[in-house]
Structures are given as C-alpha cells and as structure tokens.
C-alpha cells in the first residue's frame, strides 16, 4: 500500500496530521507548554539515558563547509572521556545529494568523533521501505551519486535524466547550444519508465522539469506521444521538501521544495490536474521521525542502555521542516498515547515494535534559516501576524505546529537546556 494511504502527511490519509494540527491549537495542547525547566536532580554519569537527540545539520552544526563553533562546544558535552556519546544521537538532514557513508565521514571530520552511517538519516533514507517500487524502472532526478543512492535505497533499475536525454536528444530544447544539430532516428528499444524518484535539486532545472513531465505525460514512453495524459500518472516518490536552506550566504538558498513547487505548478497548468505523490520523505514527514526514532532505539540497544528512550529532543534551524515536523510527531505520539492511535499504518512499509517514545520536543536555534531579526524569516512574525507558509502543498498550515517549544541561540545552548531539564551534569 502506498504511503498515500498512511500517516505520511500526504494526500489520502490526512486525518492524522489534520487532527494533530487541530490539537496544536487547543488549550493545553500547545507544543510550548509542559516543557518548563524546573529543579532537577543531577543523575550520575553511569545512569542510562532515557532521552535522545535528533540533530539537523545545515544551519545547526555547519554553514556550508564551515563548522559552527557552538557545535564543537555541544559535542564536548555530548561525548564522554572515551570519546563516546553519552546519549543516543541521530543526525536527521533533508540533504540527499550525497551517500550516507560519505555524509557520516564528512560529519566525523567536522565534529571530531566517529559518526557511523546508521546515525545519519538523509531525506530519502525512508525510501528503503518502499519495496513495492524497488523492482520498477525509475527515472531519478537530482545530482551527485544518484545511481549509487538509488541502489542503496533498494531501487534496482534506474535511469538518470541525463541518460534519458541522451536516448532522446530532441526532448531537451531550452539550451540552444545543446540542441541536436540533426534529427536523430526515433528509438523503440528504450524500456518504459515505471516511476519517478526525486532525490534532490538537479543542476539543470529546465532539463529535469521537461523530461520528468515528458515521462509523466507519455506514461513512461517519452519517445512517443499520447493524445490524452494518463491520470493517475506514474508513481512519484520525492524527498526533501525544504523551500529554503542556509549555507555561507547571508540569505537562505533555494531548496528542493522550490523545484517540487515548479514541477507541481507546471503539471497543473499543462494538465489541469494535481501532481500526486506516492510518498513524501524527509522532514516534516511523520515517517521520517518514526524512522529516526527506530535508529535511536537501535543505537541505545547497541550501547547496552536498558532504559527505554522516552523523550526525543529535535534541534533544528527551520521552523517549517524542523519545528513543524517535531511538533507534528509529538502530537502523533500524544494521540497514540491518549486514544490508542495505531503505529504508522504502512503495511509492509513499516514493521516495528510499539514506539517507546512519549514525546518529541522541538528546539529552534538562530544560527541558520531562522533569525528573529531577519526579513523573510519563517519564524514567528512580529505584531501578531502569521508567518508566510513555506511548507509543502500537501501539508496543512497550522501556526501552532510552527511554534518551537524552546528558542535558543545555538546548538550548545540547546544541549545545555536539555541536560538541565534531564538532570544531567553539564
């Protein structure tokens, strides 16, 4: 069953996230309530942790290739004398144009301790659960090690946009310098495309947009033409919905969410219908947070920490992806606890034990996308005005879910806040 039929915060199963969004507005359900810092007894260093961290990367730990100094201070607190983590930590990023192993190596060099690949969740990591599509011939869009990433996720038969363009050179006509000088012979030996993978922002947007549309409108046979575009169209799986992200520049940069917005707008304008997704991965999807919680639990088990990890602290710089996602997952956990809401109903997509997590606390830092003084920031607006909604089309706009439980200057302050709340020595 597609994630469209589940609690993935997309299309056909909106009741959970709409209910969570509604709960966020109710008295006593505000994510910012119930997390006040009070006196806490400091636990011994040997006490097993009952909490874990979900850490964003860009804008929290690094800005482009530059490590944020507060991140190094934070990990001096998170590591013990043997250089091991004192609590379970998973890095949850919406980046996807890199291999999981490569991201772990990059973080290890930047932070000064060994980060294991299974501590890193890229935006497309939950696509491993979509086994019903793994055997299909999928058109993949993005950049970097596209084929390697797709195969690592389980997709066995992929074709890149560049390969499709090579097979059908007359499809790509925007760049005059790349247009074919003569008309090639038509091909009828190219296997049909059976789905589309959108792993991250591509380099040549006009080429990717055109060829993805060709695949969707031709039912996977872009060398031919159809009188009427098929609907429903081929299955589309997408990851990383971030509209903006923070690098070295003073202002945020376009993210994959902008590319998705372009594709959705073009498809609707051309066909008069909405582009539909089989699944949307990455923050703020509930599926991504359940995947992260499972890795937190596995990490704790490997370290021999017997106590269940009951509380998650999600630290990020983007109110729409990091705060919204953490608050949405927190509301999901509260609904599950209060009235027996079931685990993510993904059928064969998701098989796990009942979650031990009881809460997910959102902490917003000011070192990335969000800045209290920055024009266009997606955080709380001045004068009581609602901030602009930078989320994906398939997510309900709920200002309550964009309100962080805590706002601090940087990740080091966030770690200190959590340790104080949990009664851990700084």
PDB file of C-alpha atoms in Angstrom, residues 59-269:
ATOM      1  CA  UNK A  59      22.271  25.741   9.952  1.00  0.00           C
ATOM      2  CA  UNK A  60      22.710  23.873  13.249  1.00  0.00           C
ATOM      3  CA  UNK A  61      26.116  22.198  13.069  1.00  0.00           C
ATOM      4  CA  UNK A  62      27.537  23.680   9.869  1.00  0.00           C
ATOM      5  CA  UNK A  63      27.016  26.541   7.416  1.00  0.00           C
ATOM      6  CA  UNK A  64      28.175  25.201   4.075  1.00  0.00           C
ATOM      7  CA  UNK A  65      31.667  23.821   4.727  1.00  0.00           C
ATOM      8  CA  UNK A  66      32.176  25.885   7.887  1.00  0.00           C
ATOM      9  CA  UNK A  67      31.553  24.264  11.264  1.00  0.00           C
ATOM     10  CA  UNK A  68      29.544  26.455  13.626  1.00  0.00           C
ATOM     11  CA  UNK A  69      31.752  26.880  16.745  1.00  0.00           C
ATOM     12  CA  UNK A  70      28.844  26.141  19.083  1.00  0.00           C
ATOM     13  CA  UNK A  71      28.573  22.668  17.532  1.00  0.00           C
ATOM     14  CA  UNK A  72      32.065  21.760  18.744  1.00  0.00           C
ATOM     15  CA  UNK A  73      31.182  23.024  22.222  1.00  0.00           C
ATOM     16  CA  UNK A  74      27.975  20.995  22.172  1.00  0.00           C
ATOM     17  CA  UNK A  75      29.774  17.752  21.317  1.00  0.00           C
ATOM     18  CA  UNK A  76      32.323  18.312  24.045  1.00  0.00           C
ATOM     19  CA  UNK A  77      29.339  17.989  26.362  1.00  0.00           C
ATOM     20  CA  UNK A  78      27.796  15.076  24.485  1.00  0.00           C
ATOM     21  CA  UNK A  79      30.961  12.926  24.474  1.00  0.00           C
ATOM     22  CA  UNK A  80      32.423  11.121  27.468  1.00  0.00           C
ATOM     23  CA  UNK A  81      36.116  10.840  28.329  1.00  0.00           C
ATOM     24  CA  UNK A  82      36.453   7.878  25.938  1.00  0.00           C
ATOM     25  CA  UNK A  83      35.070   9.887  23.017  1.00  0.00           C
ATOM     26  CA  UNK A  84      31.746   8.029  23.032  1.00  0.00           C
ATOM     27  CA  UNK A  85      28.318   9.638  23.014  1.00  0.00           C
ATOM     28  CA  UNK A  86      26.713   9.893  26.425  1.00  0.00           C
ATOM     29  CA  UNK A  87      23.224   9.755  24.886  1.00  0.00           C
ATOM     30  CA  UNK A  88      21.895   8.419  21.580  1.00  0.00           C
ATOM     31  CA  UNK A  89      22.167  10.921  18.705  1.00  0.00           C
ATOM     32  CA  UNK A  90      20.841  10.668  15.168  1.00  0.00           C
ATOM     33  CA  UNK A  91      21.584  13.281  12.514  1.00  0.00           C
ATOM     34  CA  UNK A  92      18.415  13.986  10.529  1.00  0.00           C
ATOM     35  CA  UNK A  93      19.082  16.089   7.445  1.00  0.00           C
ATOM     36  CA  UNK A  94      16.988  16.930   4.426  1.00  0.00           C
ATOM     37  CA  UNK A  95      20.106  16.795   2.273  1.00  0.00           C
ATOM     38  CA  UNK A  96      20.169  13.941  -0.210  1.00  0.00           C
ATOM     39  CA  UNK A  97      22.782  14.565  -2.888  1.00  0.00           C
ATOM     40  CA  UNK A  98      25.422  12.544  -1.052  1.00  0.00           C
ATOM     41  CA  UNK A  99      25.878   8.930   0.033  1.00  0.00           C
ATOM     42  CA  UNK A 100      25.052   8.022   3.622  1.00  0.00           C
ATOM     43  CA  UNK A 101      28.605   6.763   4.196  1.00  0.00           C
ATOM     44  CA  UNK A 102      30.007   9.966   2.720  1.00  0.00           C
ATOM     45  CA  UNK A 103      27.874  12.150   4.982  1.00  0.00           C
ATOM     46  CA  UNK A 104      28.974  10.163   8.036  1.00  0.00           C
ATOM     47  CA  UNK A 105      32.636  10.599   7.063  1.00  0.00           C
ATOM     48  CA  UNK A 106      32.092  14.311   6.462  1.00  0.00           C
ATOM     49  CA  UNK A 107      30.488  14.764   9.890  1.00  0.00           C
ATOM     50  CA  UNK A 108      33.249  12.738  11.557  1.00  0.00           C
ATOM     51  CA  UNK A 109      35.891  15.081  10.124  1.00  0.00           C
ATOM     52  CA  UNK A 110      33.924  18.189  11.032  1.00  0.00           C
ATOM     53  CA  UNK A 111      32.893  17.234  14.579  1.00  0.00           C
ATOM     54  CA  UNK A 112      35.998  15.315  15.641  1.00  0.00           C
ATOM     55  CA  UNK A 113      34.478  11.941  16.563  1.00  0.00           C
ATOM     56  CA  UNK A 114      33.409   8.814  14.712  1.00  0.00           C
ATOM     57  CA  UNK A 115      29.922   9.149  13.217  1.00  0.00           C
ATOM     58  CA  UNK A 116      28.519   5.831  11.990  1.00  0.00           C
ATOM     59  CA  UNK A 117      26.489   5.701   8.760  1.00  0.00           C
ATOM     60  CA  UNK A 118      23.439   4.366  10.618  1.00  0.00           C
ATOM     61  CA  UNK A 119      23.453   7.525  12.733  1.00  0.00           C
ATOM     62  CA  UNK A 120      22.699   9.575   9.616  1.00  0.00           C
ATOM     63  CA  UNK A 121      19.260   9.903   8.037  1.00  0.00           C
ATOM     64  CA  UNK A 122      19.215  11.576   4.643  1.00  0.00           C
ATOM     65  CA  UNK A 123      15.965  12.943   3.264  1.00  0.00           C
ATOM     66  CA  UNK A 124      15.440   9.866   1.092  1.00  0.00           C
ATOM     67  CA  UNK A 125      16.501   7.198   3.643  1.00  0.00           C
ATOM     68  CA  UNK A 126      12.896   6.071   4.347  1.00  0.00           C
ATOM     69  CA  UNK A 127      12.540   5.140   0.665  1.00  0.00           C
ATOM     70  CA  UNK A 128      14.139   1.843   1.716  1.00  0.00           C
ATOM     71  CA  UNK A 129      10.661   0.958   2.981  1.00  0.00           C
ATOM     72  CA  UNK A 130       9.022   1.289  -0.465  1.00  0.00           C
ATOM     73  CA  UNK A 131       9.889  -2.226  -1.594  1.00  0.00           C
ATOM     74  CA  UNK A 132       6.860  -2.417  -3.906  1.00  0.00           C
ATOM     75  CA  UNK A 133       8.661   0.031  -6.232  1.00  0.00           C
ATOM     76  CA  UNK A 134      12.213  -1.305  -5.917  1.00  0.00           C
ATOM     77  CA  UNK A 135      11.945  -3.561  -8.960  1.00  0.00           C
ATOM     78  CA  UNK A 136      10.446  -0.904 -11.256  1.00  0.00           C
ATOM     79  CA  UNK A 137      12.371   1.087 -13.844  1.00  0.00           C
ATOM     80  CA  UNK A 138      12.570   4.502 -12.184  1.00  0.00           C
ATOM     81  CA  UNK A 139      13.605   7.859 -13.627  1.00  0.00           C
ATOM     82  CA  UNK A 140      15.814   9.516 -10.989  1.00  0.00           C
ATOM     83  CA  UNK A 141      16.395  13.254 -10.621  1.00  0.00           C
ATOM     84  CA  UNK A 142      18.941  15.099  -8.505  1.00  0.00           C
ATOM     85  CA  UNK A 143      22.709  15.395  -8.513  1.00  0.00           C
ATOM     86  CA  UNK A 144      25.755  13.740  -7.007  1.00  0.00           C
ATOM     87  CA  UNK A 145      25.884   9.920  -6.746  1.00  0.00           C
ATOM     88  CA  UNK A 146      22.330   9.449  -7.995  1.00  0.00           C
ATOM     89  CA  UNK A 147      22.568   5.857  -9.176  1.00  0.00           C
ATOM     90  CA  UNK A 148      24.530   4.757  -6.101  1.00  0.00           C
ATOM     91  CA  UNK A 149      21.996   6.390  -3.782  1.00  0.00           C
ATOM     92  CA  UNK A 150      19.049   4.857  -5.607  1.00  0.00           C
ATOM     93  CA  UNK A 151      20.604   1.399  -5.466  1.00  0.00           C
ATOM     94  CA  UNK A 152      21.483   1.800  -1.788  1.00  0.00           C
ATOM     95  CA  UNK A 153      17.790   2.535  -1.194  1.00  0.00           C
ATOM     96  CA  UNK A 154      16.866  -0.705  -2.964  1.00  0.00           C
ATOM     97  CA  UNK A 155      15.942   0.520  -6.439  1.00  0.00           C
ATOM     98  CA  UNK A 156      17.466  -1.974  -8.855  1.00  0.00           C
ATOM     99  CA  UNK A 157      16.628  -0.475 -12.255  1.00  0.00           C
ATOM    100  CA  UNK A 158      17.123   3.272 -12.589  1.00  0.00           C
ATOM    101  CA  UNK A 159      17.715   5.676 -15.441  1.00  0.00           C
ATOM    102  CA  UNK A 160      19.000   9.217 -14.905  1.00  0.00           C
ATOM    103  CA  UNK A 161      17.693  12.348 -16.584  1.00  0.00           C
ATOM    104  CA  UNK A 162      20.987  12.637 -18.479  1.00  0.00           C
ATOM    105  CA  UNK A 163      20.632   9.071 -19.774  1.00  0.00           C
ATOM    106  CA  UNK A 164      17.083   9.796 -20.882  1.00  0.00           C
ATOM    107  CA  UNK A 165      18.243  12.959 -22.641  1.00  0.00           C
ATOM    108  CA  UNK A 166      20.981  11.008 -24.428  1.00  0.00           C
ATOM    109  CA  UNK A 167      18.437   8.440 -25.608  1.00  0.00           C
ATOM    110  CA  UNK A 168      16.029  11.141 -26.796  1.00  0.00           C
ATOM    111  CA  UNK A 169      18.090  14.271 -27.563  1.00  0.00           C
ATOM    112  CA  UNK A 170      15.181  16.150 -29.170  1.00  0.00           C
ATOM    113  CA  UNK A 171      13.397  16.367 -25.799  1.00  0.00           C
ATOM    114  CA  UNK A 172      15.804  18.947 -24.330  1.00  0.00           C
ATOM    115  CA  UNK A 173      15.406  22.140 -26.346  1.00  0.00           C
ATOM    116  CA  UNK A 174      15.871  25.085 -23.953  1.00  0.00           C
ATOM    117  CA  UNK A 175      19.648  25.445 -24.254  1.00  0.00           C
ATOM    118  CA  UNK A 176      20.415  26.335 -27.874  1.00  0.00           C
ATOM    119  CA  UNK A 177      23.971  25.069 -27.502  1.00  0.00           C
ATOM    120  CA  UNK A 178      22.757  21.584 -26.532  1.00  0.00           C
ATOM    121  CA  UNK A 179      20.117  21.156 -29.209  1.00  0.00           C
ATOM    122  CA  UNK A 180      20.906  18.351 -31.675  1.00  0.00           C
ATOM    123  CA  UNK A 181      22.321  19.596 -34.984  1.00  0.00           C
ATOM    124  CA  UNK A 182      20.334  16.997 -36.897  1.00  0.00           C
ATOM    125  CA  UNK A 183      17.198  14.977 -36.256  1.00  0.00           C
ATOM    126  CA  UNK A 184      18.129  11.560 -34.851  1.00  0.00           C
ATOM    127  CA  UNK A 185      16.286   8.411 -35.832  1.00  0.00           C
ATOM    128  CA  UNK A 186      13.400   7.531 -33.489  1.00  0.00           C
ATOM    129  CA  UNK A 187      14.053   4.802 -30.933  1.00  0.00           C
ATOM    130  CA  UNK A 188      11.718   1.985 -29.998  1.00  0.00           C
ATOM    131  CA  UNK A 189      14.147  -0.077 -27.919  1.00  0.00           C
ATOM    132  CA  UNK A 190      14.130   2.102 -24.781  1.00  0.00           C
ATOM    133  CA  UNK A 191      12.376   0.304 -21.882  1.00  0.00           C
ATOM    134  CA  UNK A 192       9.371   2.116 -20.494  1.00  0.00           C
ATOM    135  CA  UNK A 193       9.789   4.208 -17.338  1.00  0.00           C
ATOM    136  CA  UNK A 194       7.569   2.971 -14.492  1.00  0.00           C
ATOM    137  CA  UNK A 195       8.027   5.664 -11.868  1.00  0.00           C
ATOM    138  CA  UNK A 196       9.892   8.815 -10.852  1.00  0.00           C
ATOM    139  CA  UNK A 197      12.355   9.340  -7.981  1.00  0.00           C
ATOM    140  CA  UNK A 198      13.034  12.945  -6.950  1.00  0.00           C
ATOM    141  CA  UNK A 199      16.039  12.689  -4.625  1.00  0.00           C
ATOM    142  CA  UNK A 200      17.160  16.329  -4.576  1.00  0.00           C
ATOM    143  CA  UNK A 201      17.539  19.502  -6.581  1.00  0.00           C
ATOM    144  CA  UNK A 202      19.133  18.921 -10.014  1.00  0.00           C
ATOM    145  CA  UNK A 203      21.680  21.188 -11.709  1.00  0.00           C
ATOM    146  CA  UNK A 204      19.800  21.931 -14.951  1.00  0.00           C
ATOM    147  CA  UNK A 205      16.277  22.533 -13.731  1.00  0.00           C
ATOM    148  CA  UNK A 206      14.812  23.221 -17.167  1.00  0.00           C
ATOM    149  CA  UNK A 207      16.066  19.878 -18.479  1.00  0.00           C
ATOM    150  CA  UNK A 208      14.850  17.879 -15.496  1.00  0.00           C
ATOM    151  CA  UNK A 209      11.447  19.593 -15.434  1.00  0.00           C
ATOM    152  CA  UNK A 210      10.931  18.988 -19.153  1.00  0.00           C
ATOM    153  CA  UNK A 211      11.962  15.328 -19.153  1.00  0.00           C
ATOM    154  CA  UNK A 212      10.077  14.447 -15.964  1.00  0.00           C
ATOM    155  CA  UNK A 213       6.966  15.996 -17.496  1.00  0.00           C
ATOM    156  CA  UNK A 214       7.593  14.012 -20.696  1.00  0.00           C
ATOM    157  CA  UNK A 215       7.733  10.783 -18.691  1.00  0.00           C
ATOM    158  CA  UNK A 216       4.538  11.579 -16.777  1.00  0.00           C
ATOM    159  CA  UNK A 217       2.557  12.757 -19.815  1.00  0.00           C
ATOM    160  CA  UNK A 218       3.627   9.808 -22.001  1.00  0.00           C
ATOM    161  CA  UNK A 219       3.043   7.148 -19.342  1.00  0.00           C
ATOM    162  CA  UNK A 220       6.761   6.375 -19.298  1.00  0.00           C
ATOM    163  CA  UNK A 221       7.350   6.359 -23.067  1.00  0.00           C
ATOM    164  CA  UNK A 222       8.834   9.789 -23.787  1.00  0.00           C
ATOM    165  CA  UNK A 223       9.773   8.876 -27.366  1.00  0.00           C
ATOM    166  CA  UNK A 224       6.079   8.686 -28.238  1.00  0.00           C
ATOM    167  CA  UNK A 225       3.118  10.943 -27.729  1.00  0.00           C
ATOM    168  CA  UNK A 226      -0.309  10.385 -26.191  1.00  0.00           C
ATOM    169  CA  UNK A 227      -3.480  12.223 -27.134  1.00  0.00           C
ATOM    170  CA  UNK A 228      -4.536  12.387 -23.505  1.00  0.00           C
ATOM    171  CA  UNK A 229      -2.241  12.455 -20.485  1.00  0.00           C
ATOM    172  CA  UNK A 230      -2.846   9.394 -18.265  1.00  0.00           C
ATOM    173  CA  UNK A 231      -4.271  10.015 -14.804  1.00  0.00           C
ATOM    174  CA  UNK A 232      -3.442   8.743 -12.286  1.00  0.00           C
ATOM    175  CA  UNK A 233       0.073   9.252 -13.566  1.00  0.00           C
ATOM    176  CA  UNK A 234       3.186   7.176 -12.884  1.00  0.00           C
ATOM    177  CA  UNK A 235       4.100   6.833  -9.192  1.00  0.00           C
ATOM    178  CA  UNK A 236       6.259   9.703  -7.918  1.00  0.00           C
ATOM    179  CA  UNK A 237       8.422   9.438  -4.785  1.00  0.00           C
ATOM    180  CA  UNK A 238      10.031  12.657  -3.550  1.00  0.00           C
ATOM    181  CA  UNK A 239      12.347  13.618  -0.718  1.00  0.00           C
ATOM    182  CA  UNK A 240      13.432  16.929   0.791  1.00  0.00           C
ATOM    183  CA  UNK A 241      10.584  19.422   0.788  1.00  0.00           C
ATOM    184  CA  UNK A 242      12.678  22.303   2.157  1.00  0.00           C
ATOM    185  CA  UNK A 243      11.793  25.518   0.366  1.00  0.00           C
ATOM    186  CA  UNK A 244      14.960  27.188   1.676  1.00  0.00           C
ATOM    187  CA  UNK A 245      18.210  26.191   3.352  1.00  0.00           C
ATOM    188  CA  UNK A 246      21.144  28.046   4.843  1.00  0.00           C
ATOM    189  CA  UNK A 247      24.718  27.935   3.507  1.00  0.00           C
ATOM    190  CA  UNK A 248      27.507  30.535   3.670  1.00  0.00           C
ATOM    191  CA  UNK A 249      25.398  33.256   2.004  1.00  0.00           C
ATOM    192  CA  UNK A 250      23.687  35.820   4.218  1.00  0.00           C
ATOM    193  CA  UNK A 251      20.259  34.894   2.862  1.00  0.00           C
ATOM    194  CA  UNK A 252      18.716  31.401   2.513  1.00  0.00           C
ATOM    195  CA  UNK A 253      19.191  29.467  -0.744  1.00  0.00           C
ATOM    196  CA  UNK A 254      16.571  27.671  -2.835  1.00  0.00           C
ATOM    197  CA  UNK A 255      15.964  24.093  -1.735  1.00  0.00           C
ATOM    198  CA  UNK A 256      14.368  21.077  -3.399  1.00  0.00           C
ATOM    199  CA  UNK A 257      10.974  22.348  -2.258  1.00  0.00           C
ATOM    200  CA  UNK A 258      11.275  25.119  -4.845  1.00  0.00           C
ATOM    201  CA  UNK A 259      11.908  22.517  -7.562  1.00  0.00           C
ATOM    202  CA  UNK A 260       8.886  20.487  -6.424  1.00  0.00           C
ATOM    203  CA  UNK A 261       6.789  23.659  -6.470  1.00  0.00           C
ATOM    204  CA  UNK A 262       7.872  24.311 -10.071  1.00  0.00           C
ATOM    205  CA  UNK A 263       7.047  20.745 -11.142  1.00  0.00           C
ATOM    206  CA  UNK A 264       3.637  20.799  -9.416  1.00  0.00           C
ATOM    207  CA  UNK A 265       2.756  24.167 -10.954  1.00  0.00           C
ATOM    208  CA  UNK A 266       3.791  23.081 -14.463  1.00  0.00           C
ATOM    209  CA  UNK A 267       1.872  19.798 -14.208  1.00  0.00           C
ATOM    210  CA  UNK A 268      -1.280  21.551 -13.006  1.00  0.00           C
ATOM    211  CA  UNK A 269      -1.008  24.250 -15.700  1.00  0.00           C
TER     212      UNK A 269
END
